[in-house]
Tab-separated table of C-alpha atoms in Angstrom:
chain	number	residue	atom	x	y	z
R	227	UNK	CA	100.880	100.904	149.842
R	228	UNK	CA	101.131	97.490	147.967
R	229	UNK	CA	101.480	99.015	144.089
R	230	UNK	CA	104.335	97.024	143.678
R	231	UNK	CA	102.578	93.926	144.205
R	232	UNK	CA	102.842	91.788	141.180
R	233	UNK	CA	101.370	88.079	140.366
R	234	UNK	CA	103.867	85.097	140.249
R	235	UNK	CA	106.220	86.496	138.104
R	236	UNK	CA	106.502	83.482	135.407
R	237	UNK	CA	107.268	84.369	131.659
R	238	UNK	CA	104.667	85.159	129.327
R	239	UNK	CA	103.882	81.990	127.064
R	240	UNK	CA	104.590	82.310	123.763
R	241	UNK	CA	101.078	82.813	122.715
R	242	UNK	CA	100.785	85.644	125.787
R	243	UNK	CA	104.237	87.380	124.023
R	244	UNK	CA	102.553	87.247	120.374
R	245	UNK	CA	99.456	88.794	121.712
R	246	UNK	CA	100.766	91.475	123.406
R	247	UNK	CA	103.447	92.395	120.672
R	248	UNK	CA	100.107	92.465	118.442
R	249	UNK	CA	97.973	94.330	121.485
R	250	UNK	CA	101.258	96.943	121.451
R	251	UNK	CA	101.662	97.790	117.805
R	252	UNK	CA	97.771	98.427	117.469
R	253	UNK	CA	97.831	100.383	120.311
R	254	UNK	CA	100.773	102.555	118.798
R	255	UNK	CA	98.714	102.920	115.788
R	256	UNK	CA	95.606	104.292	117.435
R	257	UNK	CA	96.093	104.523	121.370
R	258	UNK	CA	92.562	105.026	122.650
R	259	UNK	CA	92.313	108.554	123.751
R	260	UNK	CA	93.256	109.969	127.148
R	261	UNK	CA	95.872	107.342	127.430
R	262	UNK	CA	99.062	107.516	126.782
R	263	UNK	CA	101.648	104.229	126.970
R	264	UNK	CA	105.179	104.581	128.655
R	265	UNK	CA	107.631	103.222	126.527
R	266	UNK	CA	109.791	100.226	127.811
R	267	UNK	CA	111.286	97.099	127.253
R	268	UNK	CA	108.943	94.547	129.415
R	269	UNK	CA	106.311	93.409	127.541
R	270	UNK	CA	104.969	91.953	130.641
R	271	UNK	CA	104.235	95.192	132.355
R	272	UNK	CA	102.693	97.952	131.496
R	273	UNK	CA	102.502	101.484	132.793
R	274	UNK	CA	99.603	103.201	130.791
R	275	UNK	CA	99.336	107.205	131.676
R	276	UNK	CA	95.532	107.816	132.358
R	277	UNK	CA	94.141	111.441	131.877
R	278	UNK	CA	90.494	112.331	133.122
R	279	UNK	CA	87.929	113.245	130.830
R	280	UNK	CA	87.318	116.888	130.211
R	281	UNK	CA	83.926	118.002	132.289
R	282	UNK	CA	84.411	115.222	134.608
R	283	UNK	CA	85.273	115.251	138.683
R	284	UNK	CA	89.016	113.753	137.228
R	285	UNK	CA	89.646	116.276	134.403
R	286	UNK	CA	93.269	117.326	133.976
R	287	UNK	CA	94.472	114.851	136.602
R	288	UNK	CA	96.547	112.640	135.673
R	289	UNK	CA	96.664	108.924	136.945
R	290	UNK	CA	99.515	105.858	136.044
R	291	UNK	CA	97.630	102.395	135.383
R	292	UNK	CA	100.072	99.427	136.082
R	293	UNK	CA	98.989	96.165	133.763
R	294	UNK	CA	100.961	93.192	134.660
R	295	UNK	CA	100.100	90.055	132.098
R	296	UNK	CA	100.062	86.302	133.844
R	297	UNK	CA	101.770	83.757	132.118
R	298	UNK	CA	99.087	82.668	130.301
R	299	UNK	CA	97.047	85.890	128.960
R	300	UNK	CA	94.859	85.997	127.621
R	301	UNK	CA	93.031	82.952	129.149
R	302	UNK	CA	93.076	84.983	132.585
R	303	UNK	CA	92.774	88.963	132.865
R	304	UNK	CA	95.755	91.563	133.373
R	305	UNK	CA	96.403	92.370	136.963
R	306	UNK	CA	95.401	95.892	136.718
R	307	UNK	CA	95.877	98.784	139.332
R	308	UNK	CA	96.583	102.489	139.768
R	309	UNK	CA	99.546	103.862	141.310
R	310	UNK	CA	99.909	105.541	144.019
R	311	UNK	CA	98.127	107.839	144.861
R	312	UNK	CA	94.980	106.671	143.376
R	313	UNK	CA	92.134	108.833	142.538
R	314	UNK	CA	89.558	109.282	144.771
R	315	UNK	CA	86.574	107.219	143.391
R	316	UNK	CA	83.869	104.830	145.269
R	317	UNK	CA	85.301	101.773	143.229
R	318	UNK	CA	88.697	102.010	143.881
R	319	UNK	CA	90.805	101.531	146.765
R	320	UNK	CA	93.488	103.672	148.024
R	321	UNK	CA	96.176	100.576	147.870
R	322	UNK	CA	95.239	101.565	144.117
R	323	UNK	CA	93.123	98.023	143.834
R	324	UNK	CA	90.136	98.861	141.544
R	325	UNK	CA	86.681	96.839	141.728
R	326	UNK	CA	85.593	96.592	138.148
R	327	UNK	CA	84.377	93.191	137.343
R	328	UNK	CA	85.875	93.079	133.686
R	329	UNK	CA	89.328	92.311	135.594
R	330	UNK	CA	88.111	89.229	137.467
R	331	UNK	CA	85.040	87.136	136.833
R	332	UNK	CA	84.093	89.202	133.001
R	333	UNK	CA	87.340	88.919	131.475
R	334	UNK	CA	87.257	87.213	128.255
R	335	UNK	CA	89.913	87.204	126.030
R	336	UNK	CA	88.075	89.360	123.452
R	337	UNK	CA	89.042	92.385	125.977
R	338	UNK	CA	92.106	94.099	125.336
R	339	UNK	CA	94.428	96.518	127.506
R	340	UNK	CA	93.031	98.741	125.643
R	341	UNK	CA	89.370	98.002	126.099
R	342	UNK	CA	89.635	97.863	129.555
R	343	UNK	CA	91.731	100.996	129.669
R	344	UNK	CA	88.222	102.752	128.090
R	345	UNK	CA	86.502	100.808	130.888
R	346	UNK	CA	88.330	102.206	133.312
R	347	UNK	CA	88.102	105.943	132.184
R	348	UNK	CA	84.395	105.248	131.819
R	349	UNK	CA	84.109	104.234	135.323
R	350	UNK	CA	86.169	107.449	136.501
R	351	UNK	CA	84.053	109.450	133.910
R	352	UNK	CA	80.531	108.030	135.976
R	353	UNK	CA	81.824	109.039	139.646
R	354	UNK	CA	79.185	111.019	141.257
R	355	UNK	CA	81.605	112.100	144.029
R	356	UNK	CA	85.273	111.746	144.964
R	357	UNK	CA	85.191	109.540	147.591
R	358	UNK	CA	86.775	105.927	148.573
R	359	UNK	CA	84.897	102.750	148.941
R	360	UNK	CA	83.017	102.351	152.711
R	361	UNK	CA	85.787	99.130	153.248
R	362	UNK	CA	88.915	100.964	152.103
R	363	UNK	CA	90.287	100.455	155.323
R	364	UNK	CA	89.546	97.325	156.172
R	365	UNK	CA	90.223	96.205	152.702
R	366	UNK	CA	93.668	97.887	152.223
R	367	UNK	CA	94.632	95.983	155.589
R	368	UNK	CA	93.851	92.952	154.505
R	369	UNK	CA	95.933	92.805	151.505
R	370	UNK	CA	99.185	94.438	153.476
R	371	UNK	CA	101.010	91.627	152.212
R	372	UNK	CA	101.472	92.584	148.546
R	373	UNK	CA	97.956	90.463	147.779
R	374	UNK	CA	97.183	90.543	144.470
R	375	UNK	CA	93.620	92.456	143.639
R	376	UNK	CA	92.934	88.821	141.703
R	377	UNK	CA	93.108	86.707	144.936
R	378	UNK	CA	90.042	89.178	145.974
R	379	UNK	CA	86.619	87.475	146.518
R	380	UNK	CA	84.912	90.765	144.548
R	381	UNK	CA	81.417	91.378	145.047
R	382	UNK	CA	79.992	93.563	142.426
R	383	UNK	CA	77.245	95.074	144.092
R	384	UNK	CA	76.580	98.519	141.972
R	385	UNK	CA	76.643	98.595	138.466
R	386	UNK	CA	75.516	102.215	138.238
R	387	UNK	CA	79.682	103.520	138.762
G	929	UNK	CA	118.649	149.973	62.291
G	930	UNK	CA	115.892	149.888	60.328
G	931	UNK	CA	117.691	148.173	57.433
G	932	UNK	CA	118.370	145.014	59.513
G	933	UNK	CA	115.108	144.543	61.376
G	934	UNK	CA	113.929	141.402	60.372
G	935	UNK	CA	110.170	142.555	61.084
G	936	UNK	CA	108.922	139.083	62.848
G	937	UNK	CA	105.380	138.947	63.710
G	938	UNK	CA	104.611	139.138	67.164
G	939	UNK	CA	102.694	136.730	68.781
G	940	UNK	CA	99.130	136.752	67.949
G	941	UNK	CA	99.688	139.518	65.882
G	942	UNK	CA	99.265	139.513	62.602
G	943	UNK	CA	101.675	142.499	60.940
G	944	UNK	CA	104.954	142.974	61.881
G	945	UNK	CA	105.039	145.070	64.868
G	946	UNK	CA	107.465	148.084	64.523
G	947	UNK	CA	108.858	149.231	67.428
G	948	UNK	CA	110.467	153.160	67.300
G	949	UNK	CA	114.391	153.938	66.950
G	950	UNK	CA	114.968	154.769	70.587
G	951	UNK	CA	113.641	151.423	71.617
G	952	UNK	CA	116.631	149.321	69.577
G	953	UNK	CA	119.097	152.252	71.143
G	954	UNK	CA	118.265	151.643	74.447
G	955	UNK	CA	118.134	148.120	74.354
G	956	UNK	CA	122.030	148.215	72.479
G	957	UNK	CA	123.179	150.402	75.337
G	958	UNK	CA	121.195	148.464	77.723
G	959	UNK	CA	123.457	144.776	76.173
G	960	UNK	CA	126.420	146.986	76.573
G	961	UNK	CA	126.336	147.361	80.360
G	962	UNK	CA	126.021	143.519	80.713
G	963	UNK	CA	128.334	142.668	78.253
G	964	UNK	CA	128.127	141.662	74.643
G	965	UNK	CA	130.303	138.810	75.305
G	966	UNK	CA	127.570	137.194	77.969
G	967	UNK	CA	125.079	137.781	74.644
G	968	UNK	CA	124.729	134.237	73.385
G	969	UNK	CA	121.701	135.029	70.855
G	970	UNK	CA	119.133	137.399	70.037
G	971	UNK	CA	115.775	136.958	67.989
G	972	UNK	CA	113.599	139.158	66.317
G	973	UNK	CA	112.977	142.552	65.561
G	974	UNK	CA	116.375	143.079	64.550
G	975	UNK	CA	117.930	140.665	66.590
G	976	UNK	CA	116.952	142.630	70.057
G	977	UNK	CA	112.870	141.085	71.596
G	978	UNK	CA	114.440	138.152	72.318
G	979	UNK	CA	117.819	137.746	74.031
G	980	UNK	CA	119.745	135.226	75.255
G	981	UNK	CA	122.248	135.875	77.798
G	982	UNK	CA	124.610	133.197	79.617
G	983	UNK	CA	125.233	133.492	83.374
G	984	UNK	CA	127.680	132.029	85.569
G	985	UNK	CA	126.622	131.138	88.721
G	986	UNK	CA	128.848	131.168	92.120
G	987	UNK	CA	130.005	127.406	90.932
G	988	UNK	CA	131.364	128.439	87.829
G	989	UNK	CA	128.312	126.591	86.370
G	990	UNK	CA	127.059	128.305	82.753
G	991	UNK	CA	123.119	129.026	82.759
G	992	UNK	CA	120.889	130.488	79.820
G	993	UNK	CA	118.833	132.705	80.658
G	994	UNK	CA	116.218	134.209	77.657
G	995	UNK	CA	114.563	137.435	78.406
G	996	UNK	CA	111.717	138.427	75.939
G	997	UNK	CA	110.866	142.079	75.326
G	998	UNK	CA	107.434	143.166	74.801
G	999	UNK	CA	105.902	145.573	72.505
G	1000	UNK	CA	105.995	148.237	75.254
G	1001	UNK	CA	109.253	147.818	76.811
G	1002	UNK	CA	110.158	148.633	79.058
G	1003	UNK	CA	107.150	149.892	80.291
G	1004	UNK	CA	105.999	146.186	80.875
G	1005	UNK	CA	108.622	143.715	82.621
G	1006	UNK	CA	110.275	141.163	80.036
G	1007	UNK	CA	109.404	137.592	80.292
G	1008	UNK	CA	111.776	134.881	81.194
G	1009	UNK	CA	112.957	131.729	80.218
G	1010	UNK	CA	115.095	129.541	82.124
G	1011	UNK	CA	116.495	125.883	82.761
G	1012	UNK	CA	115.887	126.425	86.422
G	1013	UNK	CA	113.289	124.733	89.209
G	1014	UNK	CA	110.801	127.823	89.472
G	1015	UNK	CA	111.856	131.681	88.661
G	1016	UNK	CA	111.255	134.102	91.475
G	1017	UNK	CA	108.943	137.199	90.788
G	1018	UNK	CA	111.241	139.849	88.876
G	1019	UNK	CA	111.613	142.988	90.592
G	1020	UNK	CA	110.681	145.175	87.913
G	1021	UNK	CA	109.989	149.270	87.553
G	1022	UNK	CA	109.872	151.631	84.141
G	1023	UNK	CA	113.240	152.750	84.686
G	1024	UNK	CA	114.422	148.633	85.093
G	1025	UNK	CA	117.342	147.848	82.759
G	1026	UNK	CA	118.455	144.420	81.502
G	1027	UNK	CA	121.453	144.192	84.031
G	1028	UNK	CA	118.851	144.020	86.785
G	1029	UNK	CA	117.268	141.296	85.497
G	1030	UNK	CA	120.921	139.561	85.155
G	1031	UNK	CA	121.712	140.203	89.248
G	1032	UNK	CA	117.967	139.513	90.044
G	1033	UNK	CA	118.437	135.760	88.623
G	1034	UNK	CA	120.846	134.339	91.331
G	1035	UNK	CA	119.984	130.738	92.443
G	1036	UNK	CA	121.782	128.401	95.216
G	1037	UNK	CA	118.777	125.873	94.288
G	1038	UNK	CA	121.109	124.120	92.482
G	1039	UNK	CA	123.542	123.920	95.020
G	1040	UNK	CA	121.505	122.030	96.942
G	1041	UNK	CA	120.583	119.383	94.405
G	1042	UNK	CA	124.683	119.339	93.472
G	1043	UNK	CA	124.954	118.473	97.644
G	1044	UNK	CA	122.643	115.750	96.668
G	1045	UNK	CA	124.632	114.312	93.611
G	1046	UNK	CA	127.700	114.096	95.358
G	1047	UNK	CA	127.171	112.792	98.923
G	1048	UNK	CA	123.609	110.538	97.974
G	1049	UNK	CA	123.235	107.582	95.386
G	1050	UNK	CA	121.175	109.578	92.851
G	1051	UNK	CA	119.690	106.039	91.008
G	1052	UNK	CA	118.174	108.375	88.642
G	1053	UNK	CA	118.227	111.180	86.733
G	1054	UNK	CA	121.429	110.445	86.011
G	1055	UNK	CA	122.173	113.545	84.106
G	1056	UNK	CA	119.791	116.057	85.808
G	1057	UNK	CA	118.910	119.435	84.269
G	1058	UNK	CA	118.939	122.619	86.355
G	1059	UNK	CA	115.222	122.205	86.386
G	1060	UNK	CA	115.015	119.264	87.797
G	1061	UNK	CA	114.433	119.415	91.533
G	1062	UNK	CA	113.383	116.244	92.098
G	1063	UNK	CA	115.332	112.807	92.162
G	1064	UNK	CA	115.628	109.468	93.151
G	1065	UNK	CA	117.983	108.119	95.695
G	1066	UNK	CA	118.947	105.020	96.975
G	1067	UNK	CA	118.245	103.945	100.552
G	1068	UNK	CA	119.554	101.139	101.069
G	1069	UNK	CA	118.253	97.997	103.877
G	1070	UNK	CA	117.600	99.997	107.559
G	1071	UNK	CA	115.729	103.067	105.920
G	1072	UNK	CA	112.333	102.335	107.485
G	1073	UNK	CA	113.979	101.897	110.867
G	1074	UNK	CA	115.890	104.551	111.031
G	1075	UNK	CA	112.698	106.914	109.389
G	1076	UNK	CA	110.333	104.941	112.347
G	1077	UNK	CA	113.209	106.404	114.848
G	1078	UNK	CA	113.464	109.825	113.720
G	1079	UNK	CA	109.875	110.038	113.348
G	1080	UNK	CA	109.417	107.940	116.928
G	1081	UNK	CA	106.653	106.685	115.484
G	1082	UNK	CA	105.642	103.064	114.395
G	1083	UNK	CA	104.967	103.220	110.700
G	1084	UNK	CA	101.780	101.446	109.583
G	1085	UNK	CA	101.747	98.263	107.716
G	1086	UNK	CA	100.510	97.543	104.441
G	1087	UNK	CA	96.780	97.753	104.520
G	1088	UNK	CA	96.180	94.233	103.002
G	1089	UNK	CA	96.784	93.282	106.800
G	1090	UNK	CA	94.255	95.513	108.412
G	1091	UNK	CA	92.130	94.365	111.467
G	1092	UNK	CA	89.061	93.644	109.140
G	1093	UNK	CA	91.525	90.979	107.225
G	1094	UNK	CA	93.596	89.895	110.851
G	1095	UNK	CA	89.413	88.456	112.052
G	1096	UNK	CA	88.888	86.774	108.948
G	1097	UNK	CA	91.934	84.607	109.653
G	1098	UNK	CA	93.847	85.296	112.624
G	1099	UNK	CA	92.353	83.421	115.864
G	1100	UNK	CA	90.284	85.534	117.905
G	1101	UNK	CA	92.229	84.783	121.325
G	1102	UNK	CA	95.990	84.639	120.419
G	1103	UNK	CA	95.675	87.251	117.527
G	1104	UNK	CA	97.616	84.943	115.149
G	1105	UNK	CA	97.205	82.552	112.417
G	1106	UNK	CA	99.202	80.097	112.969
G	1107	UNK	CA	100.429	78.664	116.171
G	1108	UNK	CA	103.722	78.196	117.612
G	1109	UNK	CA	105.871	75.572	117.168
G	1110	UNK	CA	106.090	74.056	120.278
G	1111	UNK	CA	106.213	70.597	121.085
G	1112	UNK	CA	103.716	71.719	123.766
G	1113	UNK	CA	101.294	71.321	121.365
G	1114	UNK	CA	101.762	68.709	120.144
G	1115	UNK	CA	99.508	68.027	116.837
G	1116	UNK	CA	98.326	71.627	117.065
G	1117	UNK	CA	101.714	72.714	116.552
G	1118	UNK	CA	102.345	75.359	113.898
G	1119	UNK	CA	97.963	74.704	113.117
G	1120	UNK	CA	95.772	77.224	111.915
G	1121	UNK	CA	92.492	78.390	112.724
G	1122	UNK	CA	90.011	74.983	112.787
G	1123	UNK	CA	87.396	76.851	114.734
G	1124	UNK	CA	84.493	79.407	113.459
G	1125	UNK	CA	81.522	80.546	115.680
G	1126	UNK	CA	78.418	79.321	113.967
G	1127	UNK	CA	76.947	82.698	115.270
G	1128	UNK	CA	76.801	84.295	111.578
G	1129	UNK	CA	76.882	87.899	112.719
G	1130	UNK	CA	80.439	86.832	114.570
G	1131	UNK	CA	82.072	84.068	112.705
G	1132	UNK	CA	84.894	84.811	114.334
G	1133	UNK	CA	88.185	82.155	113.977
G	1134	UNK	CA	89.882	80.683	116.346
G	1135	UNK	CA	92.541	77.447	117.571
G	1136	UNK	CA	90.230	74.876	118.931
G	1137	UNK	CA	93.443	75.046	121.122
G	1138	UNK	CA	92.558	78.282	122.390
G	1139	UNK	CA	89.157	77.536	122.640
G	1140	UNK	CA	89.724	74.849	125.068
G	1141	UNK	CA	92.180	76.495	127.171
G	1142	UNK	CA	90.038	79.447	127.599
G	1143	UNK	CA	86.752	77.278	128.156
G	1144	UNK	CA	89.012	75.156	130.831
G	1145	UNK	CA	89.953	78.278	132.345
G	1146	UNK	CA	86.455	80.015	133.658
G	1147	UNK	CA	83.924	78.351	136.373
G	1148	UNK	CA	80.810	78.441	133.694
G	1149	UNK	CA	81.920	75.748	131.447
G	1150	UNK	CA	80.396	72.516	131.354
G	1151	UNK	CA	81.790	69.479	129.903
G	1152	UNK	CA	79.955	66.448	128.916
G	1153	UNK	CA	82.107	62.900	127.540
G	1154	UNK	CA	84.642	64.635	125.528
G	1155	UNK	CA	83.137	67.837	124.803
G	1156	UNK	CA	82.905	71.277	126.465
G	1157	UNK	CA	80.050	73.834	126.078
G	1158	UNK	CA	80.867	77.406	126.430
G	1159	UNK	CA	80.105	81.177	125.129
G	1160	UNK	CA	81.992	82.191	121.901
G	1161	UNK	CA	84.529	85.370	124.014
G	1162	UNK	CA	82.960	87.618	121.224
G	1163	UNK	CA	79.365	87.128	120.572
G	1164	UNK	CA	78.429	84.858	123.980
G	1165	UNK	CA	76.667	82.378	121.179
G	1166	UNK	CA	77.143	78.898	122.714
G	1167	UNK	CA	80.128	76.844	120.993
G	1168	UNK	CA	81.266	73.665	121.594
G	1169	UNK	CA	84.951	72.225	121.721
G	1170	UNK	CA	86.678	68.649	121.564
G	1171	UNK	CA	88.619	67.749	123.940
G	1172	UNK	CA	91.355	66.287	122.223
G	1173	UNK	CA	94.153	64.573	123.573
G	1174	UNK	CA	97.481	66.379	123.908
């Protein structure tokens, strides 16, 4: 599995670090629901507790979202992807890599963590069947070196999920 | 007895209310078990429908405590007055006597606010009553941390600083008004929002700064001379940006 994988590991700017203080206290004042935030120190990485929706395929499971801001957020998206294991869902792979095109080509900086955390919950909410994507393994293998889901060429084909 | 009742009109009542002999013997034998020396006063109907009686409580503290007889005493509990926070229901039957109303009326209430006095800065009242069960203390400089800790819980900001004010001013990208200082920036350094989307629905503000960088940063910009065309990261209206030099 390549969860650890993590972008170039430069600093946050200093407009990145005043954004995400700001992104952090709003989300301690009303943390959008389902998610829960683990407290700690790096402001650059985030590990955001995920529970699945009640009358859903996911509900009761519980899932670990791992945000890791670039340098300069939030001109280019959070790396976002799921822990291992990953839930079972035709959009995301098993190395935890999730194809949502809000975290690649549709960020815009008027998306939050916690925007796309409601994204992402949507998206689980929407599965019609716990199952992984047709090119998990051949996509998995590919990125066995710790590649980044951002260096991914994605191809949005189904907008349905 | 008789020749020293004072005959005071009761309440609401027009003639003087005379109450029969045995009543003023009981309530002289009923004084006697508590003490005539805790008697402080007495009112009325020869001295005896209104008492008051002084009680020391377990810190050697003197309390009054003034227990009114009705008409049909002691058929009907007494009512009582006291310098205390609140009085707890009395415990009373037909065969009651005054010295159970004395052991009923125990308080460590005041024990409590005397912890208070001695180990907080009371800034005021400074000369409480027994009533008072309220007070002010001082809290000095890290109380809102340490309450935020305790609680674990980020305490909310004023709400002059709500979100609704934060899009009025603060920039739309970096969530602040003003920018860093940072020679980085150059003349933007420290600048405030220069940038509104004409979009009058949105009108959100932002750093032309920001603007720019995030324009520069995504495939679907175009630039012509000096200027780049874009979509406002809100409302998708098309803005336009300087390009100014560093």
């Amino acid at each position: 599995m390549t969860s650890s994988s993590s972008p170039s590991r430069k600093a946050l700017s200093k407009i990145a670090c005043n954004r995400l203080q700001k992104e952090l206290a709003e989300w301690q004042m009303s943390p959008p629901s389902g998610f829960k935030y683990r407290v700690s120190d790096n402001l650059q990485r985030w590990v955001i507790e995920v529970t699945g929706a009640a009358g859903t395929l996911y509900a009761g499971e519980t899932y670990q979202l791992q945000v890791d801001f670039p340098e300069h957020y939030p001109m280019e998206a959070p790396q976002v992807i799921f822990l291992n294991p990953a839930p079972m869902h035709p959009h995301i792979y098993s190395n935890g890599h999730i194809c949502l095109d809000i975290l690649y080509d549709s960020w815009s900086p008027a998306m939050t963590v916690s925007s796309v955390c409601i994204s992402i919950l949507s998206m689980l909410s929407s599965s019609p069947a716990k199952q992984r994507p047709q090119d998990n393994d051949r996509y998995v293998r590919n990125c066995r070196n710790g590649r980044s889901p951002k260096e991914t060429r994605w191809w949005f084909h189904d907008d349905k999920v | 007895m008789a020749e020293v009742d004072t005959g005071l009109p009761r309440e609401g009542n027009g003639e003087a209310a005379r109450r029969p002999a045995a009543f003023y013997s009981s309530v002289f034998a009923q004084i006697e078990e508590v003490g005539w020396d805790r008697l402080v006063s007495g009112k009325g109907d020869g001295g005896v429908s209104c008492l008051v009686f002084r009680v020391l409580d377990d810190q050697g503290r003197n309390h009054l405590l003034e227990i009114t007889l009705p008409m049909n005493y002691p058929a009907c509990p007494p009512s009582l007055m006291a310098d205390v926070p609140y009085l707890p229901q009395l415990q009373w039957s037909k065969s009651s006597r005054l010295k159970d109303i004395l052991c009923q009326f125990q308080e460590d209430y005041w024990s409590i606010m005397d912890e208070i006095d001695k180990v907080l800065w009371v800034v005021n009242p400074t000369k409480p009553a027994y009533a008072m069960s309220h007070c002010r203390i001082a809290l000095g400089n890290k109380f809102h941390e340490n309450l935020s800790t305790v609680l674990d819980f980020a305490l909310p900001p004023p709400p002059s600083v709500n979100i609704e004010d934060d899009k009025q001013i603060d920039c739309g990208i970096c969530y602040v008004k003003h920018l860093p200082i940072d020679d980085e920036l150059g003349d933007h350094s420290g600048g405030t929002t220069d940038y509104t989307c004409e979009n009058p629905s949105c009108s959100r503000s932002f750093h032309s700064i920001c603007l720019r960088d995030w324009l520069r940063s995504i495939t679907t910009t175009r630039q012509s001379f000096d200027v780049l065309f874009g979509n406002c990261p809100y409302c998708s209206e098309p803005v336009a940006v300087k390009i100014t030099d560093r």
